[in-house]
Amino acid sequence: MIQLQNPSPLAALDQANKSLASHPKGGISAPDQVTVTAVTHWTDKLFSFQTDRPPGFRFQSGEFAMIGLVDDEGKAVTRAYSIASPHWDDHLEFYSIIVPDGPLTSRLRHVQIGDKIILRPKTTGTLGLARLRDGQRLYLLATGTGFAPFAALIRDPEIYERFEQVILVHGCRTIAELGYSQKIVADSRAHPLIGEMVTRQLHYVPSVTRENFTQTGRITTLLADGKLASSLSLPPLDPAFDRIMICGSIGLNQDIAAQLLEKNFHEGNLSSPGDYVIERAFVGDGI
Ligand code: FAD
Ligand code: A2P
């Protein structure tokens, strides 16, 4: 973590980001390789890892980049990965699935501290605050590794300035698959600079579908039957007050978008900020 002495969290984080990324976004100075500095395996299919951050590598919380490895023939195998660390942090973090025969993750799963990873300098994505109109509450709805962009956003002070309440819902099959989001939320609440905002404004709702747990059920069901809002003593979803970011499988994204359209929510983009934005957590049907 960056050592910050400025008493204002926003000013301090902004200052840190500027010193980390003194080059313009997409500048040519960012090298295409980073070094792995930490690895944690959460289940046999999920792991996270950290890397150093090239001095010129600049991004917005919630964006993704292309990362990868060089294969045995010397060819780069890269895939889109959400950056799970916030824009102000001095390291980069990624949260990954393991696809047993996947061209990238069958090898990426074995990365260790000191290994080199390809990191392309360009970052992009639709899960940006600039695409949303102002509102009172921000819902972040994720399944599986779709939590990764929200791991960055819930640590970005700007969302707590823009929204009074942030409701993070993470849906998984099993309790063990919630391990990473539980840890990120706990660490964020205890963080010396953002902890107070997170504790006061973030509601974390983990839910599982294939085991007994304190909260069970698909996100789509929790939204449709109103249980999500009522369990937090919040009013039903309303485009006048609520903004939503979604990141999951194509099926989940489509099902939630259909519910939102029925309630007159409009998708946002940069030229016309709206009520919700969507990003795919991956391409394909899942494993
Ligand atoms: P691939 O050949 O890429 O995938 C094989 C199959 O595995 C896919 O068809 C799909 O059915 C399934 N699959 C792939 N990724 C996932 C996943 N994440 N969850 C469930 N099933 C999956 N993956 C991450 O692990 N973490 C991220 O932060 C992440 N961010 C992404 C952001 C964007 C915008 C997109 C489009 C994809 C993202 N992905 C992420 C998916 C990632 O790009 C790769 O598909 C994944 O790493 C597997 O690579 P692979 O080469 O091993 O297998
Ligand atoms: P379920 O267990 O009922 O399939 P996956 O690991 O397949 O990506 O799923 C992650 C979580 O997303 C699981 O809890 C799964 O529920 C849920 N899910 C999968 N598809 C949808 C969908 N179309 N709508 C809502 N939730 C979904």
Tab-separated table of N, CA, C and O and ligand atoms in Angstrom, residues 97 142-145 171-174 177 207-210 217-221 248-256 282 285-287, ligand 2:
chain	number	residue	atom	x	y	z
A	97	ILE	N	-10.452	-16.798	-12.682
A	97	ILE	CA	-11.011	-18.148	-12.800
A	97	ILE	C	-9.890	-19.088	-13.249
A	97	ILE	O	-8.883	-18.639	-13.805
A	142	ALA	N	-22.839	-8.451	-9.097
A	142	ALA	CA	-21.825	-9.302	-9.741
A	142	ALA	C	-22.062	-10.761	-9.430
A	142	ALA	O	-22.521	-11.116	-8.341
A	143	THR	N	-21.713	-11.609	-10.399
A	143	THR	CA	-21.590	-13.042	-10.106
A	143	THR	C	-20.164	-13.471	-10.429
A	143	THR	O	-19.522	-12.929	-11.343
A	144	GLY	N	-19.683	-14.459	-9.671
A	144	GLY	CA	-18.373	-15.049	-9.932
A	144	GLY	C	-17.265	-14.021	-9.993
A	144	GLY	O	-17.176	-13.114	-9.161
A	145	THR	N	-16.401	-14.141	-11.026
A	145	THR	CA	-15.285	-13.196	-11.155
A	145	THR	C	-15.754	-11.805	-11.595
A	145	THR	O	-14.949	-10.881	-11.668
A	171	GLY	N	-23.029	-12.746	-6.107
A	171	GLY	CA	-23.676	-14.054	-6.164
A	171	GLY	C	-22.716	-15.128	-6.642
A	171	GLY	O	-21.997	-14.931	-7.625
A	172	CYS	N	-22.682	-16.241	-5.919
A	172	CYS	CA	-21.818	-17.358	-6.281
A	172	CYS	C	-22.575	-18.661	-6.037
A	172	CYS	O	-23.613	-18.675	-5.389
A	173	ARG	N	-21.994	-19.746	-6.538
A	173	ARG	CA	-22.617	-21.047	-6.270
A	173	ARG	C	-22.423	-21.461	-4.812
A	173	ARG	O	-23.336	-21.962	-4.175
A	174	THR	N	-21.183	-21.285	-4.288
A	174	THR	CA	-20.858	-21.809	-2.951
A	174	THR	C	-20.263	-20.720	-2.056
A	174	THR	O	-19.767	-19.700	-2.547
A	177	GLU	N	-16.667	-19.692	-2.683
A	177	GLU	CA	-16.426	-18.787	-3.818
A	177	GLU	C	-16.609	-17.311	-3.436
A	177	GLU	O	-16.315	-16.424	-4.222
A	207	SER	N	-24.426	-13.716	-1.647
A	207	SER	CA	-25.524	-14.689	-1.747
A	207	SER	C	-25.045	-15.935	-2.490
A	207	SER	O	-24.305	-15.825	-3.470
A	208	VAL	N	-25.454	-17.104	-2.018
A	208	VAL	CA	-25.071	-18.334	-2.715
A	208	VAL	C	-26.310	-19.100	-3.171
A	208	VAL	O	-27.391	-18.960	-2.605
A	209	THR	N	-26.121	-19.897	-4.214
A	209	THR	CA	-27.266	-20.579	-4.820
A	209	THR	C	-27.254	-22.095	-4.632
A	209	THR	O	-28.257	-22.756	-4.878
A	210	ARG	N	-26.124	-22.651	-4.212
A	210	ARG	CA	-26.091	-24.118	-4.161
A	210	ARG	C	-25.711	-24.657	-2.792
A	210	ARG	O	-25.331	-25.816	-2.653
A	217	GLY	N	-30.010	-17.516	-3.038
A	217	GLY	CA	-30.831	-17.157	-4.193
A	217	GLY	C	-30.044	-16.378	-5.227
A	217	GLY	O	-29.051	-15.717	-4.910
A	218	ARG	N	-30.526	-16.493	-6.471
A	218	ARG	CA	-29.910	-15.757	-7.567
A	218	ARG	C	-30.181	-14.257	-7.417
A	218	ARG	O	-31.231	-13.859	-6.911
A	219	ILE	N	-29.271	-13.451	-7.905
A	219	ILE	CA	-29.433	-11.999	-7.824
A	219	ILE	C	-30.734	-11.573	-8.518
A	219	ILE	O	-31.459	-10.706	-8.034
A	220	THR	N	-31.012	-12.225	-9.650
A	220	THR	CA	-32.226	-11.865	-10.397
A	220	THR	C	-33.476	-12.081	-9.540
A	220	THR	O	-34.405	-11.269	-9.569
A	221	THR	N	-33.473	-13.159	-8.754
A	221	THR	CA	-34.635	-13.453	-7.899
A	221	THR	C	-34.698	-12.441	-6.754
A	221	THR	O	-35.777	-11.925	-6.428
A	248	GLY	N	-21.530	-9.886	-14.963
A	248	GLY	CA	-21.684	-11.329	-14.778
A	248	GLY	C	-21.697	-12.027	-16.119
A	248	GLY	O	-21.237	-11.471	-17.126
A	249	SER	N	-22.223	-13.252	-16.121
A	249	SER	CA	-22.327	-14.002	-17.378
A	249	SER	C	-23.313	-13.289	-18.306
A	249	SER	O	-24.114	-12.447	-17.870
A	250	ILE	N	-23.278	-13.667	-19.565
A	250	ILE	CA	-24.201	-13.032	-20.522
A	250	ILE	C	-25.647	-13.233	-20.070
A	250	ILE	O	-26.473	-12.325	-20.127
A	251	GLY	N	-25.949	-14.445	-19.559
A	251	GLY	CA	-27.317	-14.749	-19.106
A	251	GLY	C	-27.750	-13.821	-17.990
A	251	GLY	O	-28.839	-13.238	-18.029
A	252	LEU	N	-26.880	-13.667	-16.991
A	252	LEU	CA	-27.218	-12.788	-15.864
A	252	LEU	C	-27.393	-11.355	-16.352
A	252	LEU	O	-28.374	-10.684	-16.006
A	253	ASN	N	-26.455	-10.896	-17.165
A	253	ASN	CA	-26.530	-9.508	-17.647
A	253	ASN	C	-27.838	-9.255	-18.393
A	253	ASN	O	-28.505	-8.239	-18.184
A	254	GLN	N	-28.208	-10.204	-19.249
A	254	GLN	CA	-29.439	-10.027	-20.036
A	254	GLN	C	-30.674	-10.060	-19.141
A	254	GLN	O	-31.600	-9.276	-19.304
A	255	ASP	N	-30.667	-10.987	-18.171
A	255	ASP	CA	-31.849	-11.124	-17.305
A	255	ASP	C	-32.054	-9.876	-16.441
A	255	ASP	O	-33.182	-9.417	-16.243
A	256	ILE	N	-30.957	-9.316	-15.936
A	256	ILE	CA	-31.114	-8.105	-15.111
A	256	ILE	C	-31.512	-6.922	-15.990
A	256	ILE	O	-32.390	-6.134	-15.624
A	282	PHE	N	-17.110	-12.455	-18.649
A	282	PHE	CA	-16.350	-13.319	-19.558
A	282	PHE	C	-17.208	-13.551	-20.796
A	282	PHE	O	-18.403	-13.244	-20.797
A	285	ASP	N	-20.326	-19.437	-22.212
A	285	ASP	CA	-21.428	-19.904	-21.373
A	285	ASP	C	-21.023	-20.261	-19.953
A	285	ASP	O	-21.848	-20.679	-19.152
A	286	GLY	N	-19.744	-20.168	-19.620
A	286	GLY	CA	-19.301	-20.571	-18.286
A	286	GLY	C	-18.892	-22.017	-18.274
A	286	GLY	O	-19.063	-22.740	-19.253
A	287	ILE	N	-18.327	-22.430	-17.127
A	287	ILE	CA	-17.811	-23.796	-17.049
A	287	ILE	C	-18.570	-24.573	-15.990
A	287	ILE	O	-19.248	-23.989	-15.173
B	2	A2P	P1	-27.090	-21.043	-10.159
B	2	A2P	O1	-26.269	-21.807	-9.173
B	2	A2P	O2	-28.555	-21.084	-9.864
B	2	A2P	O3	-26.775	-21.416	-11.597
B	2	A2P	P2	-21.515	-19.507	-12.525
B	2	A2P	O4	-20.520	-20.083	-11.544
B	2	A2P	O5	-22.233	-20.517	-13.360
B	2	A2P	O6	-20.945	-18.356	-13.328
B	2	A2P	O7	-22.654	-18.856	-11.614
B	2	A2P	C1	-22.364	-17.894	-10.622
B	2	A2P	C2	-23.654	-17.510	-9.951
B	2	A2P	O8	-24.501	-16.869	-10.908
B	2	A2P	C3	-24.431	-18.727	-9.444
B	2	A2P	O9	-24.962	-18.399	-8.183
B	2	A2P	C4	-25.505	-18.908	-10.496
B	2	A2P	O10	-26.716	-19.468	-9.974
B	2	A2P	C5	-25.783	-17.468	-10.891
B	2	A2P	N1	-26.378	-17.332	-12.233
B	2	A2P	C6	-26.014	-17.974	-13.362
B	2	A2P	N2	-26.778	-17.580	-14.399
B	2	A2P	C7	-27.638	-16.659	-13.911
B	2	A2P	C8	-28.693	-15.879	-14.477
B	2	A2P	N3	-29.009	-15.942	-15.782
B	2	A2P	N4	-29.379	-15.062	-13.651
B	2	A2P	C9	-29.067	-14.983	-12.351
B	2	A2P	N5	-28.099	-15.670	-11.742
B	2	A2P	C10	-27.374	-16.506	-12.528
